Short mmCIF file of C-alpha atoms in Angstrom, two decimals:
data_model
loop_
_atom_site.label_atom_id
_atom_site.label_comp_id
_atom_site.label_asym_id
_atom_site.label_seq_id
_atom_site.Cartn_x
_atom_site.Cartn_y
_atom_site.Cartn_z
CA UNK A 1 42.11 -83.88 170.12
CA UNK A 2 39.95 -82.04 167.97
CA UNK A 3 41.39 -78.67 167.31
CA UNK A 4 39.10 -75.87 167.96
CA UNK A 5 38.28 -72.46 169.65
CA UNK A 6 35.67 -72.74 171.74
CA UNK A 7 35.91 -71.82 175.44
CA UNK A 8 33.39 -70.79 177.94
CA UNK A 9 32.41 -67.26 175.99
CA UNK A 10 31.28 -69.51 172.89
CA UNK A 11 28.14 -70.32 174.15
CA UNK A 12 24.56 -69.75 173.46
CA UNK A 13 22.20 -68.74 175.95
CA UNK A 14 19.24 -69.94 173.39
CA UNK A 15 18.56 -73.02 175.53
CA UNK A 16 19.64 -71.83 179.21
CA UNK A 17 17.79 -72.63 182.00
CA UNK A 18 18.58 -71.70 185.76
CA UNK A 19 19.61 -75.00 187.37
CA UNK A 20 21.54 -75.82 190.71
CA UNK A 21 24.17 -78.31 190.30
CA UNK A 22 23.09 -81.58 191.34
CA UNK A 23 20.74 -82.07 188.35
CA UNK A 24 22.89 -81.26 186.43
CA UNK A 25 25.19 -83.98 187.50
CA UNK A 26 22.44 -86.35 187.93
CA UNK A 27 20.71 -85.66 184.09
CA UNK A 28 24.31 -86.66 183.30
CA UNK A 29 25.00 -89.68 184.71
CA UNK A 30 21.16 -90.69 184.10
CA UNK A 31 21.88 -90.16 180.19
CA UNK A 32 25.19 -91.99 180.07
CA UNK A 33 27.41 -88.97 179.58
CA UNK A 34 30.41 -88.12 180.97
CA UNK A 35 30.54 -85.16 183.78
CA UNK A 36 33.03 -83.80 185.84
CA UNK A 37 32.27 -80.92 188.71
CA UNK A 38 35.24 -79.01 190.24
CA UNK A 39 35.85 -76.23 192.06
CA UNK A 40 39.56 -74.33 192.43
CA UNK A 41 41.34 -73.64 195.60
CA UNK A 42 40.19 -70.59 197.61
CA UNK A 43 37.35 -69.69 195.85
CA UNK A 44 33.40 -70.41 196.21
CA UNK A 45 32.46 -70.59 192.77
CA UNK A 46 31.84 -74.79 191.66
CA UNK A 47 31.60 -76.05 187.87
CA UNK A 48 30.36 -79.04 186.13
CA UNK A 49 30.84 -79.89 182.61
CA UNK A 50 29.00 -82.18 180.91
CA UNK A 51 30.61 -83.88 177.27
CA UNK A 52 28.05 -85.15 174.48
CA UNK A 53 30.43 -86.42 172.40
CA UNK A 54 31.31 -90.45 171.83
CA UNK A 55 34.74 -90.68 172.62
CA UNK A 56 37.11 -89.21 175.61
CA UNK A 57 40.64 -90.06 174.74
CA UNK A 58 42.82 -87.40 173.21
CA UNK A 59 46.18 -88.66 172.40
CA UNK A 60 48.21 -86.68 173.43
CA UNK A 61 46.81 -84.24 175.78
CA UNK A 62 47.76 -80.50 174.35
CA UNK A 63 46.51 -77.71 176.79
CA UNK A 64 47.16 -74.45 174.06
CA UNK A 65 44.64 -75.65 171.25
CA UNK A 66 42.53 -77.44 173.05
CA UNK A 67 38.36 -76.64 173.54
CA UNK A 68 37.40 -75.66 177.38
CA UNK A 69 36.54 -78.85 178.89
CA UNK A 70 38.02 -80.87 181.71
CA UNK A 71 41.20 -83.26 181.33
CA UNK A 72 41.65 -86.39 183.24
CA UNK A 73 44.61 -88.28 183.01
CA UNK A 74 46.24 -91.95 184.97
CA UNK A 75 49.37 -91.89 186.40
CA UNK A 76 50.53 -94.58 183.54
CA UNK A 77 47.75 -94.35 180.07
CA UNK A 78 46.79 -97.86 179.47
CA UNK A 79 43.77 -99.73 177.95
CA UNK A 80 41.82 -99.47 181.05
CA UNK A 81 42.90 -96.17 182.38
CA UNK A 82 43.31 -94.15 179.13
CA UNK A 83 43.93 -90.11 179.10
CA UNK A 84 40.58 -88.99 179.00
CA UNK A 85 39.15 -85.10 177.91
CA UNK A 86 35.72 -84.41 178.57
CA UNK A 87 34.47 -81.19 176.58
CA UNK A 88 32.40 -79.03 177.84
CA UNK A 89 29.53 -79.27 175.33
CA UNK A 90 27.03 -78.34 178.48
CA UNK A 91 28.38 -75.68 181.05
CA UNK A 92 26.99 -74.63 184.31
CA UNK A 93 28.70 -72.44 186.90
CA UNK A 94 27.17 -71.54 190.50
CA UNK A 95 27.70 -68.32 189.71
CA UNK A 96 24.93 -67.83 187.07
CA UNK A 97 23.18 -71.01 187.86
CA UNK A 98 22.49 -71.26 183.79
CA UNK A 99 23.22 -74.11 181.93
CA UNK A 100 24.75 -73.54 178.30
CA UNK A 101 25.84 -75.13 175.14
CA UNK A 102 29.15 -74.70 173.60
CA UNK A 103 28.29 -73.32 169.52
CA UNK A 104 30.05 -76.41 168.47
CA UNK A 105 27.89 -78.95 170.29
CA UNK A 106 25.65 -81.25 168.82
CA UNK A 107 21.92 -79.81 168.52
CA UNK A 108 19.64 -83.13 168.88
CA UNK A 109 21.72 -84.04 171.85
CA UNK A 110 21.67 -80.42 173.58
CA UNK A 111 17.72 -80.70 173.21
CA UNK A 112 17.57 -84.33 174.71
CA UNK A 113 19.85 -82.92 177.32
CA UNK A 114 17.75 -80.01 178.12
CA UNK A 115 14.36 -82.15 178.27
CA UNK A 116 15.79 -84.80 180.46
CA UNK A 117 16.69 -82.37 182.72
CA UNK A 118 13.50 -80.15 182.77
CA UNK A 119 11.28 -83.71 183.49
CA UNK A 120 13.84 -84.34 186.27
CA UNK A 121 16.24 -86.73 186.90
CA UNK A 122 14.66 -90.11 188.12
CA UNK A 123 18.56 -91.29 188.93
CA UNK A 124 18.34 -92.72 192.09
CA UNK A 125 20.99 -92.94 194.94
CA UNK A 126 24.04 -94.24 194.69
CA UNK A 127 24.27 -94.05 190.69
CA UNK A 128 27.16 -93.15 188.80
CA UNK A 129 29.46 -94.80 186.35
CA UNK A 130 31.56 -97.37 187.36
CA UNK A 131 34.74 -99.05 185.90
CA UNK A 132 34.97 -102.15 184.14
CA UNK A 133 38.08 -102.76 185.89
CA UNK A 134 38.49 -105.48 188.57
CA UNK A 135 39.25 -104.54 191.79
CA UNK A 136 42.76 -104.71 193.53
CA UNK A 137 43.74 -104.44 196.94
CA UNK A 138 47.08 -103.81 198.46
CA UNK A 139 47.75 -105.83 201.68
CA UNK A 140 49.40 -103.35 204.63
CA UNK A 141 52.08 -105.95 204.93
CA UNK A 142 52.58 -105.75 201.22
CA UNK A 143 53.14 -102.20 201.58
CA UNK A 144 55.54 -102.31 204.40
CA UNK A 145 57.52 -104.82 202.72
CA UNK A 146 57.75 -102.72 199.28
CA UNK A 147 58.88 -99.88 201.64
CA UNK A 148 61.84 -101.88 203.12
CA UNK A 149 62.91 -102.98 199.92
CA UNK A 150 63.14 -99.45 198.77
CA UNK A 151 65.26 -98.32 201.68
CA UNK A 152 67.38 -101.25 200.20
CA UNK A 153 67.51 -100.53 197.29
CA UNK A 154 67.90 -96.64 197.89
CA UNK A 155 70.98 -97.51 200.07
CA UNK A 156 72.43 -99.19 197.25
CA UNK A 157 71.80 -96.17 195.27
CA UNK A 158 69.70 -97.43 192.36
CA UNK A 159 67.42 -94.48 193.19
CA UNK A 160 67.53 -91.36 195.43
CA UNK A 161 63.65 -91.14 196.35
CA UNK A 162 60.38 -93.47 195.40
CA UNK A 163 56.91 -92.79 195.95
CA UNK A 164 55.19 -95.70 197.11
CA UNK A 165 50.86 -96.05 197.13
CA UNK A 166 48.25 -98.17 198.44
CA UNK A 167 44.78 -98.58 198.90
CA UNK A 168 41.84 -99.36 201.10
CA UNK A 169 38.59 -100.74 200.25
CA UNK A 170 35.52 -99.69 202.09
CA UNK A 171 31.77 -100.26 201.83
CA UNK A 172 29.88 -97.36 200.73
CA UNK A 173 26.89 -95.96 202.66
CA UNK A 174 23.40 -97.05 201.80
CA UNK A 175 22.16 -93.05 201.03
CA UNK A 176 25.39 -91.92 199.53
CA UNK A 177 24.86 -89.04 196.50
CA UNK A 178 27.64 -88.32 194.10
CA UNK A 179 26.38 -84.50 193.68
CA UNK A 180 26.30 -84.66 197.60
CA UNK A 181 29.68 -85.88 197.94
CA UNK A 182 31.00 -83.14 195.94
CA UNK A 183 29.18 -80.57 197.92
CA UNK A 184 30.70 -82.18 201.18
CA UNK A 185 34.17 -81.84 199.97
CA UNK A 186 33.74 -78.06 198.72
CA UNK A 187 32.42 -77.14 202.16
CA UNK A 188 35.21 -79.11 203.95
CA UNK A 189 38.12 -78.59 201.73
CA UNK A 190 38.42 -74.52 201.10
CA UNK A 191 41.88 -74.39 200.05
CA UNK A 192 41.89 -77.93 197.68
CA UNK A 193 41.27 -78.24 194.19
CA UNK A 194 37.81 -80.33 194.56
CA UNK A 195 36.17 -82.50 192.02
CA UNK A 196 34.11 -85.34 190.63
CA UNK A 197 34.87 -87.12 187.35
CA UNK A 198 32.66 -89.87 185.94
CA UNK A 199 33.02 -91.35 182.64
CA UNK A 200 30.95 -94.45 181.17
CA UNK A 201 33.15 -97.63 181.08
CA UNK A 202 35.74 -95.87 183.31
CA UNK A 203 34.20 -95.09 186.26
CA UNK A 204 34.01 -92.31 188.85
CA UNK A 205 36.85 -90.74 191.09
CA UNK A 206 36.00 -87.33 193.74
CA UNK A 207 38.79 -85.80 195.57
CA UNK A 208 39.72 -82.73 197.32
CA UNK A 209 44.12 -82.42 195.40
CA UNK A 210 46.30 -79.84 197.47
CA UNK A 211 48.95 -80.39 194.57
CA UNK A 212 49.09 -77.96 191.27
CA UNK A 213 50.71 -79.32 188.45
CA UNK A 214 50.52 -76.94 185.63
CA UNK A 215 48.21 -74.09 186.06
CA UNK A 216 48.27 -70.65 183.94
CA UNK A 217 45.71 -68.41 185.06
CA UNK A 218 43.75 -65.44 183.17
CA UNK A 219 46.34 -63.34 183.64
CA UNK A 220 48.48 -65.66 181.60
CA UNK A 221 50.91 -66.67 184.80
CA UNK A 222 52.30 -70.20 184.69
CA UNK A 223 52.32 -71.91 187.88
CA UNK A 224 53.73 -75.24 189.62
CA UNK A 225 54.65 -76.23 192.70
CA UNK A 226 56.78 -78.55 194.71
CA UNK A 227 54.95 -79.90 197.31
CA UNK A 228 56.14 -82.81 199.90
CA UNK A 229 57.07 -84.10 203.82
CA UNK A 230 53.86 -84.54 205.34
CA UNK A 231 52.73 -84.43 209.26
CA UNK A 232 49.66 -84.12 210.92
CA UNK A 233 48.13 -80.39 211.15
CA UNK A 234 48.89 -78.52 214.19
CA UNK A 235 46.99 -75.27 215.37
CA UNK A 236 49.74 -72.71 213.71
CA UNK A 237 52.39 -73.69 211.04
CA UNK A 238 54.31 -71.67 213.13
CA UNK A 239 54.52 -74.82 215.23
CA UNK A 240 55.84 -77.03 212.88
CA UNK A 241 59.03 -79.18 212.91
CA UNK A 242 60.69 -80.88 210.10
CA UNK A 243 62.82 -83.88 210.31
CA UNK A 244 65.66 -83.70 207.98
CA UNK A 245 64.02 -86.60 206.01
CA UNK A 246 60.74 -84.08 205.45
CA UNK A 247 63.25 -81.20 204.14
CA UNK A 248 65.09 -83.38 202.11
CA UNK A 249 62.08 -85.16 199.99
CA UNK A 250 61.12 -81.42 199.77
CA UNK A 251 63.98 -80.61 198.17
CA UNK A 252 64.40 -83.08 195.40
CA UNK A 253 61.00 -82.04 194.16
CA UNK A 254 62.34 -79.15 193.66
CA UNK A 255 65.52 -79.68 192.03
CA UNK A 256 63.51 -81.68 189.69
CA UNK A 257 61.32 -78.66 188.81
CA UNK A 258 64.44 -76.42 188.12
CA UNK A 259 65.65 -79.26 186.10
CA UNK A 260 62.76 -79.18 183.78
CA UNK A 261 63.16 -75.37 183.31
CA UNK A 262 67.02 -76.04 182.61
CA UNK A 263 65.63 -78.40 179.82
CA UNK A 264 63.46 -76.16 178.46
CA UNK A 265 66.33 -73.05 178.78
CA UNK A 266 63.97 -71.37 180.93
CA UNK A 267 65.60 -68.82 183.09
CA UNK A 268 63.18 -66.47 183.99
CA UNK A 269 60.88 -67.40 186.59
CA UNK A 270 60.43 -66.65 190.80
CA UNK A 271 60.69 -68.98 193.73
CA UNK A 272 58.94 -69.00 196.61
CA UNK A 273 59.55 -71.02 199.41
CA UNK A 274 59.53 -73.12 200.84
CA UNK A 275 56.98 -72.63 203.38
CA UNK A 276 54.00 -75.09 205.61
CA UNK A 277 51.04 -75.24 203.88
CA UNK A 278 48.07 -76.94 205.60
CA UNK A 279 45.97 -79.27 203.54
CA UNK A 280 43.13 -80.70 204.98
CA UNK A 281 43.93 -82.78 208.54
CA UNK A 282 48.06 -82.40 207.47
CA UNK A 283 50.46 -79.95 206.93
CA UNK A 284 53.18 -80.14 204.02
CA UNK A 285 56.63 -77.96 202.63
CA UNK A 286 55.83 -76.35 199.75
CA UNK A 287 57.37 -74.24 196.70
CA UNK A 288 55.59 -72.02 194.47
CA UNK A 289 57.36 -71.57 190.56
CA UNK A 290 55.68 -68.71 188.73
CA UNK A 291 56.70 -67.75 184.74
CA UNK A 292 54.71 -64.55 183.55
CA UNK A 293 53.97 -65.73 180.24
CA UNK A 294 53.16 -61.60 179.13
CA UNK A 295 56.80 -61.40 179.31
CA UNK A 296 58.59 -64.73 178.49
CA UNK A 297 57.58 -65.57 174.82
CA UNK A 298 57.18 -69.38 175.34
CA UNK A 299 53.73 -70.18 174.48
CA UNK A 300 53.88 -73.50 174.61
CA UNK A 301 55.22 -73.95 178.35
CA UNK A 302 52.01 -75.87 179.84
CA UNK A 303 52.45 -78.45 177.52
CA UNK A 304 55.96 -79.02 177.73
CA UNK A 305 56.04 -78.79 181.11
CA UNK A 306 53.08 -81.39 181.93
CA UNK A 307 55.01 -83.34 179.37
CA UNK A 308 58.17 -83.08 181.21
CA UNK A 309 56.51 -83.24 185.07
CA UNK A 310 54.09 -86.05 184.59
CA UNK A 311 54.67 -88.00 186.83
CA UNK A 312 56.05 -85.75 189.30
CA UNK A 313 59.31 -86.66 191.86
CA UNK A 314 56.04 -86.15 194.44
CA UNK A 315 54.40 -89.03 193.26
CA UNK A 316 57.03 -91.24 191.47
CA UNK A 317 60.51 -90.76 192.69
CA UNK A 318 63.87 -89.58 191.49
CA UNK A 319 65.50 -90.48 188.94
CA UNK A 320 62.08 -91.18 187.26
CA UNK A 321 63.15 -94.01 185.47
CA UNK A 322 64.41 -96.70 188.36
CA UNK A 323 61.65 -95.05 190.43
CA UNK A 324 58.80 -96.31 188.36
CA UNK A 325 60.21 -99.60 187.43
CA UNK A 326 60.12 -99.52 191.33
CA UNK A 327 56.67 -99.17 191.37
CA UNK A 328 55.79 -100.96 188.47
CA UNK A 329 57.88 -103.90 190.07
CA UNK A 330 57.21 -103.76 193.94
CA UNK A 331 53.68 -101.58 194.64
CA UNK A 332 51.61 -104.79 193.93
CA UNK A 333 48.16 -103.60 192.44
CA UNK A 334 47.52 -100.52 189.32
CA UNK A 335 46.91 -97.20 190.82
CA UNK A 336 45.01 -96.23 187.63
CA UNK A 337 43.95 -92.47 187.75
CA UNK A 338 45.08 -91.90 191.02
CA UNK A 339 48.36 -89.48 190.91
CA UNK A 340 47.44 -88.74 187.32
CA UNK A 341 46.18 -85.64 187.18
CA UNK A 342 43.07 -83.74 186.28
CA UNK A 343 41.46 -79.84 185.79
CA UNK A 344 39.90 -77.60 183.41
CA UNK A 345 41.23 -76.71 180.20
CA UNK A 346 41.15 -73.20 178.37
CA UNK A 347 38.14 -71.80 180.94
CA UNK A 348 37.67 -68.41 181.57
CA UNK A 349 39.77 -68.44 184.59
CA UNK A 350 42.44 -70.61 182.45
CA UNK A 351 44.15 -73.77 182.83
CA UNK A 352 44.63 -75.50 185.91
CA UNK A 353 45.78 -79.16 186.26
CA UNK A 354 46.39 -80.58 189.56
CA UNK A 355 47.87 -84.01 190.68
CA UNK A 356 44.74 -86.55 191.84
CA UNK A 357 45.94 -86.97 195.21
CA UNK A 358 43.84 -87.05 198.36
CA UNK A 359 41.16 -89.33 195.83
CA UNK A 360 38.78 -92.06 196.17
CA UNK A 361 37.33 -94.27 193.23
CA UNK A 362 33.63 -94.99 193.51
CA UNK A 363 32.31 -98.52 192.43
CA UNK A 364 28.93 -100.09 192.54
CA UNK A 365 28.74 -100.44 196.79
CA UNK A 366 32.63 -99.65 197.90
CA UNK A 367 35.16 -97.38 197.94
CA UNK A 368 38.20 -97.70 196.95
CA UNK A 369 40.54 -94.84 198.83
CA UNK A 370 44.32 -94.18 197.93
CA UNK A 371 47.21 -92.70 199.33
CA UNK A 372 51.00 -92.79 198.80
CA UNK A 373 54.28 -91.98 201.24
CA UNK A 374 57.60 -90.26 200.09
CA UNK A 375 60.55 -93.64 200.80
CA UNK A 376 64.24 -91.83 201.10
CA UNK A 377 67.04 -93.67 202.75
CA UNK A 378 65.44 -92.66 206.37
CA UNK A 379 62.25 -94.03 205.90
CA UNK A 380 60.81 -96.60 208.28
CA UNK A 381 57.66 -98.80 207.02
CA UNK A 382 56.02 -98.78 209.96
CA UNK A 383 55.75 -94.45 209.67
CA UNK A 384 55.39 -94.86 205.90
CA UNK A 385 51.83 -96.59 206.48
CA UNK A 386 51.15 -94.52 209.21
CA UNK A 387 51.48 -91.61 206.97
CA UNK A 388 49.27 -93.21 203.94
CA UNK A 389 46.95 -93.90 206.67
CA UNK A 390 46.86 -89.86 207.99
CA UNK A 391 46.29 -89.04 204.19
CA UNK A 392 43.21 -91.38 203.56
CA UNK A 393 41.22 -89.40 206.77
CA UNK A 394 40.26 -86.86 204.49
CA UNK A 395 37.97 -88.97 202.24
CA UNK A 396 36.91 -91.56 204.96
CA UNK A 397 35.38 -88.34 207.06
CA UNK A 398 33.29 -87.49 203.59
CA UNK A 399 32.03 -90.94 203.62
CA UNK A 400 31.14 -90.45 206.85
CA UNK A 401 28.59 -87.75 206.51
CA UNK A 402 26.45 -90.51 204.62
#
C-alpha cells in the first residue's frame, strides 16, 4: 500500500456536486471502478468511496499510515481472493451529499467520472462487478458430515473448537439494484455494519455484520469484541437462556483475545461482558474489550491486533492452526471473502474493521449466501445446520424485498 497521509479532510471541493449515493454507485459500476458503500452501526450516515486506481492490492494490510479508503480482505488470501484496498479517490457522505476528490486523486480520471455523473448513469439494473472464479456449493449432507467429523476430532483432543460454514445459492430477483440493496440493509439492520463492495474482476459482496474485529475511533479508543453463541431473538434479551455449549464457545473467543493482549504485553484494557445482544433475527453473547490509546503508548496496536486476530476463533477455531487445517480439509468449498474482514480505514470517524458475516456474493443471476457455526464437543450436526439456516435469513429477507 502506498504511504500517504490523505484522509477525508484532504479533499478539494472544486469539483464537488450535490448527489445522492445511488448515482455515484451506478456511475462507478458503469465506469468499471471499484466502489464501497458502508454505514457504521447505530448511525444514520452512509458513505461511498470510489477508487480511480488500477491496483487494489495492499500487502500486507496496514492501518496507521494508510490513506483514507476501504479495506476488503478474504478469509485466506489467494490469487482469486486477494487483500483489497479501495482508496477513496472520490468520497460522498449522506450528511453532505457532496462528492469530493482527494488531493492526490488523478485529475483526468476525476474529471471523466464527474462528467459521467453529470450526464447520468446508463447502468441497467442487475449491473455490478462479477467474479472470475467459479461457483462452489456445499451440500447440506456434506456440512453435517463435516460437523460429525469435527466433533470426533474435538473429542480426540485434536482441537477445542472449529467453525464450519456452508453456502446456499439462490436465483436473483429480476429487478435487483445494487444501491437499493444497500438502502434496504441500512433500513433493516440498524445495529450492524452494513456494506456493499464491488471490485472489477473480484466481484460484489453485500452484508450486515454484527462483529467488530478492530476499531479505533476518533477519540483514539481501540475496540474489539468476543462474539459467539447463537439463538433466535426473543422479545427481550432478559429472557435469553444460554446453554453451556454457547457459554463455553463464547468464553473460548474471550480467552483468545486475552492471549493476544498478553503476547503484546498489553495490560491496560477494559473488559465488559459477556452480555446478550441482538443482531437481526438472532441473539449472541458479546464481550467488549477497549484500550485508550491516549493513555497507552501503543501506536501500532490496530495493525498488531489485526495480524493476531484474523482469522478469529469466532470464524476459525481454537487452537487456530489445527482448526484452520480442519476447515481447509473438510469444508469442501472456498470461503473467499466470507469470514474475512472489511471496513473504512482512516476516515473522519476512525478505522472500523468488521468480520464479513451475514453476507452474500452477487453473481450475474445468482446470489451466494454464507453462514457458519461454532462446533464443540457437544455439537449436534442437525442443530448446527439449523443455526446456519437462521443466519442466512438476514440476506434472504433482503432479496425478498425485490
